[in-house]
Amino acid sequence: MTCPDPAPEQRREAPTDRMLRLINDGFLVLLVGIGHRTGLFDALDGMPPSSAAGIATAAGLNERYVREWLGAMACGGIVEHDPTTDTFVLPSAYADVLTTRAGPRNAAALAPIVAMLAAVDDRIVECFRHGGGTEYSDYPAFVRTMSEQSRMLFDLALIPAILPLVEGVVDRLERGIDVLDVGCGSGHAINVMAARFPRSAFVGYDLLDTAIDAARAESQALGLTNTTFEQRDTADLGHDSAFDFATTFSSIHDQAFPRRVLAGIARSLRPGGVYLCADAGYSCHLGDNIDLPYAPLAYTISTMHCMPVSLGLGGEGLGEAWAGPQALDLLAEAGFGDVIRHTPPWHEGFDYYVCRI
Ligand SMILES: C[S@@+](CC[C@H](N)C(=O)[O-])C[C@H]1O[C@@H](n2cnc3c(N)ncnc32)[C@H](O)[C@@H]1O
């Protein structure tokens, strides 16, 4: 007789252990974010065992704060402490996943999102009680935080891996076409494409002035002449047959009116045009997500940002877990009759829909 596999719950930690770890890690992640933003992890990378004062000097930071931070990191098991010399060292295995050189594998870069969400805690509690939602202005760190996340992806993968998912588009971009990015945020995707494909013309729209200002500033600093950025509510795009290629990067699931945006994108394409919808890949069926490594993070961001910003504008509050049948239905409803869904292994938790009319 073979023994059945223990149920997943039995394989999990005892609740008291799980909660102790959760609460400690929840506090610690705030300081991981500060370690990332202040450059402490980068300063520690490759440094021999050093005193708090030496580390503070290397990072150009205040010694008293650095010493307290090191206490948390040592007790949290991230930094090693030698009590005989009172020195600290960042083990290389942690440096590999906490420093800038880790690129998109830099887990510390995710930590500032926690601080951004914590700032709206009171508003979200009110939403739980009375419904409604939040405003983008409730998240002063949103543009910076979002830009840092997506910039790593665009720098690494946009040209070599993402665009080739859309058959034929790289050749067309080389020859010169009109491109629209909806919900462009701080515009890095457009600026990367515009620099690589000087014969094409690129337009980016976003609701937020601060994001558009950042997009224009970067375009100007790069000396690009083929970009246009405009602050605009894309619930009504107002274009007919003006573009050959349209993109959205993480900007459908948090729209107030995603159906209107998708229909507007479909209308804005010329015959033969193509739309790349890159967005959160969490299924609309909870059961599909339950064991995914980043699913708790995705549902938390959704509850405290993506869903409430949509509801706050009177929208439908789709949330991050919209992928699969629901996303395909929305794309079909907008008029996209030919949709191919890519789930590349190099971008966990993300879907790339290549859509044609
Ligand atoms: C999750 S962010 C993604 C930004 C950018 N695509 C990136 O990957 O960095 C979604 C963006 O959609 C924008 N957005 C949301 N609703 C919008 C609307 N109705 N019109 C224009 N932009 C909107 C937000 O301001 C935000 O910059």
Tab-separated table of C-alpha atoms and ligand atoms in Angstrom:
chain	number	residue	atom	x	y	z
A	1	MET	CA	0.000	0.000	0.000
A	2	THR	CA	1.342	3.450	-0.922
A	3	CYS	CA	0.881	6.380	1.399
A	4	PRO	CA	-0.923	9.366	-0.204
A	5	ASP	CA	0.954	12.650	-0.361
A	6	PRO	CA	0.333	14.717	2.751
A	7	ALA	CA	-2.198	17.482	2.086
A	8	PRO	CA	-0.529	20.805	1.213
A	9	GLU	CA	-1.747	22.296	4.521
A	10	GLN	CA	0.115	19.630	6.457
A	11	ARG	CA	3.266	20.427	4.574
A	12	ARG	CA	2.936	24.070	5.583
A	13	GLU	CA	4.299	25.586	8.796
A	14	ALA	CA	2.415	25.546	12.091
A	15	PRO	CA	0.252	28.710	12.270
A	16	THR	CA	2.169	30.252	15.177
A	17	ASP	CA	5.509	29.768	13.383
A	18	ARG	CA	4.047	31.035	10.122
A	19	MET	CA	2.652	34.190	11.772
A	20	LEU	CA	5.855	34.911	13.695
A	21	ARG	CA	7.853	34.676	10.474
A	22	LEU	CA	5.267	36.725	8.581
A	23	ILE	CA	5.190	39.575	11.113
A	24	ASN	CA	8.982	39.750	11.425
A	25	ASP	CA	9.471	39.624	7.668
A	26	GLY	CA	6.753	42.231	7.167
A	27	PHE	CA	8.667	44.681	9.350
A	28	LEU	CA	12.007	43.701	7.868
A	29	VAL	CA	10.878	44.293	4.292
A	30	LEU	CA	10.479	48.016	5.047
A	31	LEU	CA	14.175	48.172	5.932
A	32	VAL	CA	15.106	46.059	2.906
A	33	GLY	CA	13.436	48.784	0.837
A	34	ILE	CA	15.447	51.456	2.647
A	35	GLY	CA	18.626	49.415	2.117
A	36	HIS	CA	17.834	49.407	-1.596
A	37	ARG	CA	16.951	53.095	-1.864
A	38	THR	CA	19.939	54.327	0.155
A	39	GLY	CA	22.420	52.098	-1.695
A	40	LEU	CA	23.369	50.178	1.465
A	41	PHE	CA	23.163	46.763	-0.198
A	42	ASP	CA	25.315	47.957	-3.097
A	43	ALA	CA	27.843	49.450	-0.654
A	44	LEU	CA	28.012	46.169	1.282
A	45	ASP	CA	28.448	44.077	-1.872
A	46	GLY	CA	31.991	42.641	-1.789
A	47	MET	CA	32.973	44.663	1.308
A	48	PRO	CA	35.117	42.765	3.844
A	49	PRO	CA	33.713	42.450	7.397
A	50	SER	CA	33.305	46.082	8.486
A	51	SER	CA	32.064	48.152	11.395
A	52	ALA	CA	28.810	50.093	11.235
A	53	ALA	CA	30.876	53.291	10.988
A	54	GLY	CA	32.898	51.905	8.058
A	55	ILE	CA	29.747	50.816	6.228
A	56	ALA	CA	28.076	54.183	6.865
A	57	THR	CA	31.129	55.977	5.456
A	58	ALA	CA	31.238	53.707	2.388
A	59	ALA	CA	27.548	54.371	1.721
A	60	GLY	CA	27.766	58.096	2.582
A	61	LEU	CA	25.044	57.733	5.235
A	62	ASN	CA	24.390	58.595	8.878
A	63	GLU	CA	26.169	56.091	11.183
A	64	ARG	CA	23.456	55.912	13.861
A	65	TYR	CA	20.762	54.949	11.349
A	66	VAL	CA	23.040	52.494	9.560
A	67	ARG	CA	23.907	50.789	12.868
A	68	GLU	CA	20.233	50.303	13.737
A	69	TRP	CA	19.516	49.011	10.208
A	70	LEU	CA	22.403	46.554	10.494
A	71	GLY	CA	20.908	45.279	13.762
A	72	ALA	CA	17.662	44.458	11.961
A	73	MET	CA	19.467	42.876	9.000
A	74	ALA	CA	21.641	40.746	11.318
A	75	CYS	CA	18.693	39.558	13.440
A	76	GLY	CA	16.764	38.888	10.215
A	77	GLY	CA	19.565	36.637	8.968
A	78	ILE	CA	20.402	38.730	5.892
A	79	VAL	CA	23.690	40.249	7.111
A	80	GLU	CA	26.194	38.274	9.215
A	81	HIS	CA	27.475	39.835	12.448
A	82	ASP	CA	30.717	38.889	14.239
A	83	PRO	CA	30.185	39.828	17.930
A	84	THR	CA	33.904	39.616	18.749
A	85	THR	CA	34.856	42.350	16.277
A	86	ASP	CA	31.397	43.973	15.995
A	87	THR	CA	31.663	43.779	12.220
A	88	PHE	CA	29.097	42.996	9.535
A	89	VAL	CA	29.277	41.284	6.154
A	90	LEU	CA	26.717	40.689	3.393
A	91	PRO	CA	27.073	37.069	2.227
A	92	SER	CA	27.551	36.826	-1.536
A	93	ALA	CA	24.446	34.629	-1.930
A	94	TYR	CA	22.351	37.526	-0.537
A	95	ALA	CA	24.269	40.133	-2.542
A	96	ASP	CA	23.303	38.136	-5.661
A	97	VAL	CA	19.600	38.870	-5.039
A	98	LEU	CA	19.710	42.232	-3.220
A	99	THR	CA	21.966	44.480	-5.276
A	100	THR	CA	21.732	46.469	-8.482
A	101	ARG	CA	23.928	43.989	-10.321
A	102	ALA	CA	21.172	41.363	-9.838
A	103	GLY	CA	19.082	43.320	-12.399
A	104	PRO	CA	15.485	42.011	-12.527
A	105	ARG	CA	16.390	39.347	-9.921
A	106	ASN	CA	16.967	42.130	-7.371
A	107	ALA	CA	14.339	41.278	-4.738
A	108	ALA	CA	15.165	44.451	-2.783
A	109	ALA	CA	13.739	46.535	-5.646
A	110	LEU	CA	10.267	45.152	-4.857
A	111	ALA	CA	10.416	46.180	-1.204
A	112	PRO	CA	9.643	49.936	-1.672
A	113	ILE	CA	6.209	48.930	-3.019
A	114	VAL	CA	5.321	47.840	0.529
A	115	ALA	CA	6.080	51.323	1.882
A	116	MET	CA	4.072	52.895	-0.953
A	117	LEU	CA	1.043	50.743	-0.095
A	118	ALA	CA	1.392	51.271	3.660
A	119	ALA	CA	0.860	55.004	3.050
A	120	VAL	CA	-2.773	54.362	1.965
A	121	ASP	CA	-3.656	52.017	4.801
A	122	ASP	CA	-6.233	54.412	6.323
A	123	ARG	CA	-7.895	55.023	2.968
A	124	ILE	CA	-8.142	51.310	2.247
A	125	VAL	CA	-9.687	50.578	5.652
A	126	GLU	CA	-12.337	53.206	4.804
A	127	CYS	CA	-12.911	51.513	1.432
A	128	PHE	CA	-13.456	48.155	3.157
A	129	ARG	CA	-16.109	49.830	5.342
A	130	HIS	CA	-17.846	52.065	2.819
A	131	GLY	CA	-16.719	50.981	-0.678
A	132	GLY	CA	-15.315	53.475	-3.167
A	133	GLY	CA	-11.661	53.737	-4.006
A	134	THR	CA	-8.489	55.796	-3.966
A	135	GLU	CA	-6.916	58.459	-6.173
A	136	TYR	CA	-3.495	58.313	-7.817
A	137	SER	CA	-2.525	61.342	-5.710
A	138	ASP	CA	-2.856	59.112	-2.616
A	139	TYR	CA	0.330	57.347	-3.790
A	140	PRO	CA	3.029	60.033	-4.116
A	141	ALA	CA	5.674	57.337	-4.682
A	142	PHE	CA	3.738	55.560	-7.461
A	143	VAL	CA	5.456	56.997	-10.541
A	144	ARG	CA	8.955	56.490	-9.116
A	145	THR	CA	8.219	52.972	-7.845
A	146	MET	CA	6.467	51.829	-11.028
A	147	SER	CA	9.183	53.297	-13.203
A	148	GLU	CA	11.918	51.474	-11.322
A	149	GLN	CA	10.115	48.143	-11.697
A	150	SER	CA	9.331	48.353	-15.390
A	151	ARG	CA	12.586	50.059	-16.419
A	152	MET	CA	14.564	46.926	-15.509
A	153	LEU	CA	12.307	44.816	-17.715
A	154	PHE	CA	12.379	47.208	-20.679
A	155	ASP	CA	16.168	47.624	-20.565
A	156	LEU	CA	16.759	43.901	-20.489
A	157	ALA	CA	13.967	42.366	-22.546
A	158	LEU	CA	11.954	44.837	-24.638
A	159	ILE	CA	14.053	44.786	-27.814
A	160	PRO	CA	15.548	41.255	-27.706
A	161	ALA	CA	12.642	39.266	-26.242
A	162	ILE	CA	9.317	41.134	-26.023
A	163	LEU	CA	9.012	42.696	-29.496
A	164	PRO	CA	9.921	39.424	-31.278
A	165	LEU	CA	6.769	37.887	-29.723
A	166	VAL	CA	4.867	40.012	-32.278
A	167	GLU	CA	5.548	38.396	-35.616
A	168	GLY	CA	6.845	40.854	-38.220
A	169	VAL	CA	6.784	43.945	-36.019
A	170	VAL	CA	10.564	44.405	-35.692
A	171	ASP	CA	10.902	44.631	-39.512
A	172	ARG	CA	8.020	47.091	-39.697
A	173	LEU	CA	9.546	49.214	-36.909
A	174	GLU	CA	12.844	49.251	-38.820
A	175	ARG	CA	11.066	50.510	-41.952
A	176	GLY	CA	9.002	53.136	-40.068
A	177	ILE	CA	5.508	52.907	-38.551
A	178	ASP	CA	3.277	54.810	-36.100
A	179	VAL	CA	3.261	53.392	-32.566
A	180	LEU	CA	0.991	54.147	-29.598
A	181	ASP	CA	1.668	53.192	-25.950
A	182	VAL	CA	-1.413	53.570	-23.727
A	183	GLY	CA	-0.783	54.200	-20.015
A	184	CYS	CA	2.876	54.790	-20.803
A	185	GLY	CA	3.813	55.842	-17.246
A	186	SER	CA	7.231	57.480	-17.281
A	187	GLY	CA	7.689	56.482	-20.913
A	188	HIS	CA	10.745	54.265	-20.770
A	189	ALA	CA	9.304	51.619	-23.125
A	190	ILE	CA	8.687	54.282	-25.767
A	191	ASN	CA	12.070	55.888	-25.279
A	192	VAL	CA	13.863	52.537	-25.594
A	193	MET	CA	11.950	51.713	-28.810
A	194	ALA	CA	12.311	55.228	-30.225
A	195	ALA	CA	16.097	55.146	-29.751
A	196	ARG	CA	16.333	51.742	-31.462
A	197	PHE	CA	13.909	52.498	-34.348
A	198	PRO	CA	14.527	56.101	-35.489
A	199	ARG	CA	12.320	55.753	-38.607
A	200	SER	CA	9.204	55.046	-36.524
A	201	ALA	CA	7.145	57.641	-34.633
A	202	PHE	CA	6.028	56.960	-31.058
A	203	VAL	CA	3.163	58.432	-29.031
A	204	GLY	CA	2.620	57.833	-25.289
A	205	TYR	CA	-0.447	58.777	-23.246
A	206	ASP	CA	-0.866	58.707	-19.495
A	207	LEU	CA	-3.292	60.127	-16.977
A	208	LEU	CA	-0.548	61.467	-14.702
A	209	ASP	CA	1.279	64.752	-15.360
A	210	THR	CA	4.244	63.636	-13.268
A	211	ALA	CA	4.691	60.517	-15.400
A	212	ILE	CA	4.463	62.497	-18.653
A	213	ASP	CA	6.988	65.070	-17.355
A	214	ALA	CA	9.433	62.242	-16.562
A	215	ALA	CA	8.860	60.660	-19.994
A	216	ARG	CA	9.513	63.943	-21.826
A	217	ALA	CA	12.599	64.673	-19.715
A	218	GLU	CA	14.126	61.288	-20.513
A	219	SER	CA	13.305	61.604	-24.216
A	220	GLN	CA	14.929	65.040	-24.306
A	221	ALA	CA	18.004	63.828	-22.417
A	222	LEU	CA	18.385	61.048	-25.006
A	223	GLY	CA	18.046	63.569	-27.844
A	224	LEU	CA	15.053	61.739	-29.365
A	225	THR	CA	12.978	63.542	-31.991
A	226	ASN	CA	10.472	60.768	-32.755
A	227	THR	CA	8.475	60.747	-29.484
A	228	THR	CA	5.351	62.602	-28.338
A	229	PHE	CA	4.025	62.336	-24.799
A	230	GLU	CA	0.659	63.695	-23.730
A	231	GLN	CA	-1.330	63.747	-20.508
A	232	ARG	CA	-4.660	62.208	-21.487
A	233	ASP	CA	-7.434	60.005	-20.129
A	234	THR	CA	-7.361	57.010	-22.460
A	235	ALA	CA	-10.906	55.951	-21.595
A	236	ASP	CA	-11.636	57.890	-24.762
A	237	LEU	CA	-8.698	57.589	-27.134
A	238	GLY	CA	-10.437	59.481	-29.913
A	239	HIS	CA	-8.302	58.097	-32.740
A	240	ASP	CA	-9.456	56.212	-35.820
A	241	SER	CA	-6.961	54.205	-37.876
A	242	ALA	CA	-3.961	56.301	-36.839
A	243	PHE	CA	-1.476	53.649	-35.634
A	244	ASP	CA	0.154	50.471	-36.936
A	245	PHE	CA	1.257	49.076	-33.594
A	246	ALA	CA	-0.231	49.697	-30.143
A	247	THR	CA	1.111	48.549	-26.793
A	248	THR	CA	0.028	48.490	-23.168
A	249	PHE	CA	2.429	47.437	-20.426
A	250	SER	CA	0.611	46.623	-17.148
A	251	SER	CA	-1.943	49.292	-17.922
A	252	ILE	CA	-5.198	47.494	-18.699
A	253	HIS	CA	-5.948	45.703	-15.425
A	254	ASP	CA	-5.963	48.953	-13.397
A	255	GLN	CA	-7.962	51.032	-15.876
A	256	ALA	CA	-11.286	52.403	-14.702
A	257	PHE	CA	-12.912	51.436	-17.996
A	258	PRO	CA	-10.774	48.719	-19.570
A	259	ARG	CA	-13.450	47.782	-22.141
A	260	ARG	CA	-13.581	51.353	-23.482
A	261	VAL	CA	-9.781	51.554	-23.579
A	262	LEU	CA	-9.490	48.248	-25.461
A	263	ALA	CA	-12.221	49.239	-27.927
A	264	GLY	CA	-10.421	52.568	-28.454
A	265	ILE	CA	-7.154	50.773	-29.148
A	266	ALA	CA	-8.892	48.494	-31.669
A	267	ARG	CA	-10.363	51.545	-33.428
A	268	SER	CA	-7.028	53.356	-33.436
A	269	LEU	CA	-5.299	50.625	-35.464
A	270	ARG	CA	-4.937	50.823	-39.222
A	271	PRO	CA	-5.830	47.731	-41.302
A	272	GLY	CA	-3.093	45.155	-40.645
A	273	GLY	CA	-2.258	46.791	-37.315
A	274	VAL	CA	-1.357	44.804	-34.227
A	275	TYR	CA	-1.770	45.328	-30.481
A	276	LEU	CA	0.551	43.912	-27.816
A	277	CYS	CA	-1.193	43.726	-24.437
A	278	ALA	CA	1.413	42.893	-21.781
A	279	ASP	CA	-0.181	42.545	-18.384
A	280	ALA	CA	-0.444	40.709	-15.082
A	281	GLY	CA	-0.806	36.987	-15.768
A	282	TYR	CA	-2.716	35.981	-12.635
A	283	SER	CA	-5.758	33.934	-13.546
A	284	CYS	CA	-9.299	35.165	-12.950
A	285	HIS	CA	-9.762	31.767	-11.214
A	286	LEU	CA	-8.237	31.881	-7.716
A	287	GLY	CA	-7.538	28.146	-7.744
A	288	ASP	CA	-5.037	28.625	-10.603
A	289	ASN	CA	-3.038	31.137	-8.535
A	290	ILE	CA	-3.023	29.538	-5.124
A	291	ASP	CA	0.481	28.070	-5.259
A	292	LEU	CA	2.144	30.677	-7.504
A	293	PRO	CA	5.179	32.148	-5.709
A	294	TYR	CA	4.249	35.824	-6.149
A	295	ALA	CA	0.448	35.461	-5.903
A	296	PRO	CA	0.159	36.878	-2.335
A	297	LEU	CA	2.145	39.941	-3.494
A	298	ALA	CA	-0.092	40.327	-6.574
A	299	TYR	CA	-3.365	40.128	-4.614
A	300	THR	CA	-2.015	42.600	-2.025
A	301	ILE	CA	-0.977	45.154	-4.654
A	302	SER	CA	-4.319	44.611	-6.330
A	303	THR	CA	-6.292	45.188	-3.106
A	304	MET	CA	-4.347	48.319	-2.150
A	305	HIS	CA	-3.656	49.922	-5.536
A	306	CYS	CA	-4.828	48.439	-8.854
A	307	MET	CA	-8.425	47.737	-7.861
A	308	PRO	CA	-9.060	50.858	-5.705
A	309	VAL	CA	-7.630	53.333	-8.253
A	310	SER	CA	-10.066	51.909	-10.793
A	311	LEU	CA	-13.006	51.947	-8.355
A	312	GLY	CA	-12.045	55.472	-7.267
A	313	LEU	CA	-12.699	56.692	-10.819
A	314	GLY	CA	-16.097	54.969	-10.843
A	315	GLY	CA	-14.591	52.054	-12.774
A	316	GLU	CA	-15.055	48.312	-12.714
A	317	GLY	CA	-12.092	47.410	-10.480
A	318	LEU	CA	-10.779	44.524	-12.546
A	319	GLY	CA	-7.711	43.910	-10.358
A	320	GLU	CA	-4.495	42.057	-11.126
A	321	ALA	CA	-6.100	38.609	-11.276
A	322	TRP	CA	-7.870	39.107	-14.588
A	323	ALA	CA	-5.898	36.832	-16.914
A	324	GLY	CA	-7.053	33.820	-18.890
A	325	PRO	CA	-10.700	33.545	-19.997
A	326	GLN	CA	-11.667	36.990	-18.681
A	327	ALA	CA	-8.840	38.765	-20.505
A	328	LEU	CA	-9.607	36.848	-23.700
A	329	ASP	CA	-13.318	37.793	-23.405
A	330	LEU	CA	-12.456	41.473	-22.953
A	331	LEU	CA	-10.122	41.438	-25.949
A	332	ALA	CA	-12.750	39.672	-28.102
A	333	GLU	CA	-15.442	42.142	-26.980
A	334	ALA	CA	-13.164	44.998	-28.084
A	335	GLY	CA	-13.010	43.500	-31.587
A	336	PHE	CA	-9.793	41.485	-31.511
A	337	GLY	CA	-10.693	38.267	-33.316
A	338	ASP	CA	-7.175	36.860	-33.491
A	339	VAL	CA	-5.409	36.701	-30.117
A	340	ILE	CA	-2.318	34.674	-29.255
A	341	ARG	CA	-1.393	34.408	-25.567
A	342	HIS	CA	2.310	34.048	-24.723
A	343	THR	CA	3.449	33.159	-21.196
A	344	PRO	CA	7.237	33.389	-21.543
A	345	PRO	CA	9.222	31.553	-18.854
A	346	TRP	CA	11.523	34.569	-18.457
A	347	HIS	CA	8.675	36.711	-17.097
A	348	GLU	CA	6.849	34.837	-14.370
A	349	GLY	CA	3.332	36.076	-13.573
A	350	PHE	CA	3.009	38.033	-16.823
A	351	ASP	CA	1.058	37.411	-20.043
A	352	TYR	CA	1.723	38.829	-23.500
A	353	TYR	CA	-1.351	38.893	-25.768
A	354	VAL	CA	-0.643	39.553	-29.450
A	355	CYS	CA	-3.951	40.850	-30.813
A	356	ARG	CA	-5.184	41.446	-34.335
A	357	ILE	CA	-8.650	42.476	-35.504
B	1	LIG	C1	0.802	50.012	-13.737
B	1	LIG	S1	1.168	51.502	-14.513
B	1	LIG	C2	2.188	51.039	-15.893
B	1	LIG	C3	2.955	52.198	-16.478
B	1	LIG	C4	3.906	51.848	-17.614
B	1	LIG	N1	3.211	51.253	-18.733
B	1	LIG	C5	5.029	50.966	-17.122
B	1	LIG	O1	5.035	49.768	-17.467
B	1	LIG	O2	5.877	51.471	-16.399
B	1	LIG	C6	-0.363	51.892	-15.292
B	1	LIG	C7	-0.390	53.269	-15.903
B	1	LIG	O3	-1.666	53.494	-16.496
B	1	LIG	C8	-2.017	54.835	-16.291
B	1	LIG	N2	-3.475	55.003	-16.410
B	1	LIG	C9	-4.423	54.465	-15.608
B	1	LIG	N3	-5.636	54.876	-16.013
B	1	LIG	C10	-5.449	55.673	-17.083
B	1	LIG	C11	-6.331	56.402	-17.942
B	1	LIG	N4	-7.651	56.377	-17.780
B	1	LIG	N5	-5.786	57.116	-18.954
B	1	LIG	C12	-4.431	57.149	-19.137
B	1	LIG	N6	-3.565	56.491	-18.358
B	1	LIG	C13	-4.071	55.751	-17.345
B	1	LIG	C14	-1.507	55.138	-14.898
B	1	LIG	O4	-1.336	56.518	-14.685
B	1	LIG	C15	-0.185	54.363	-14.878
B	1	LIG	O5	0.906	55.173	-15.260
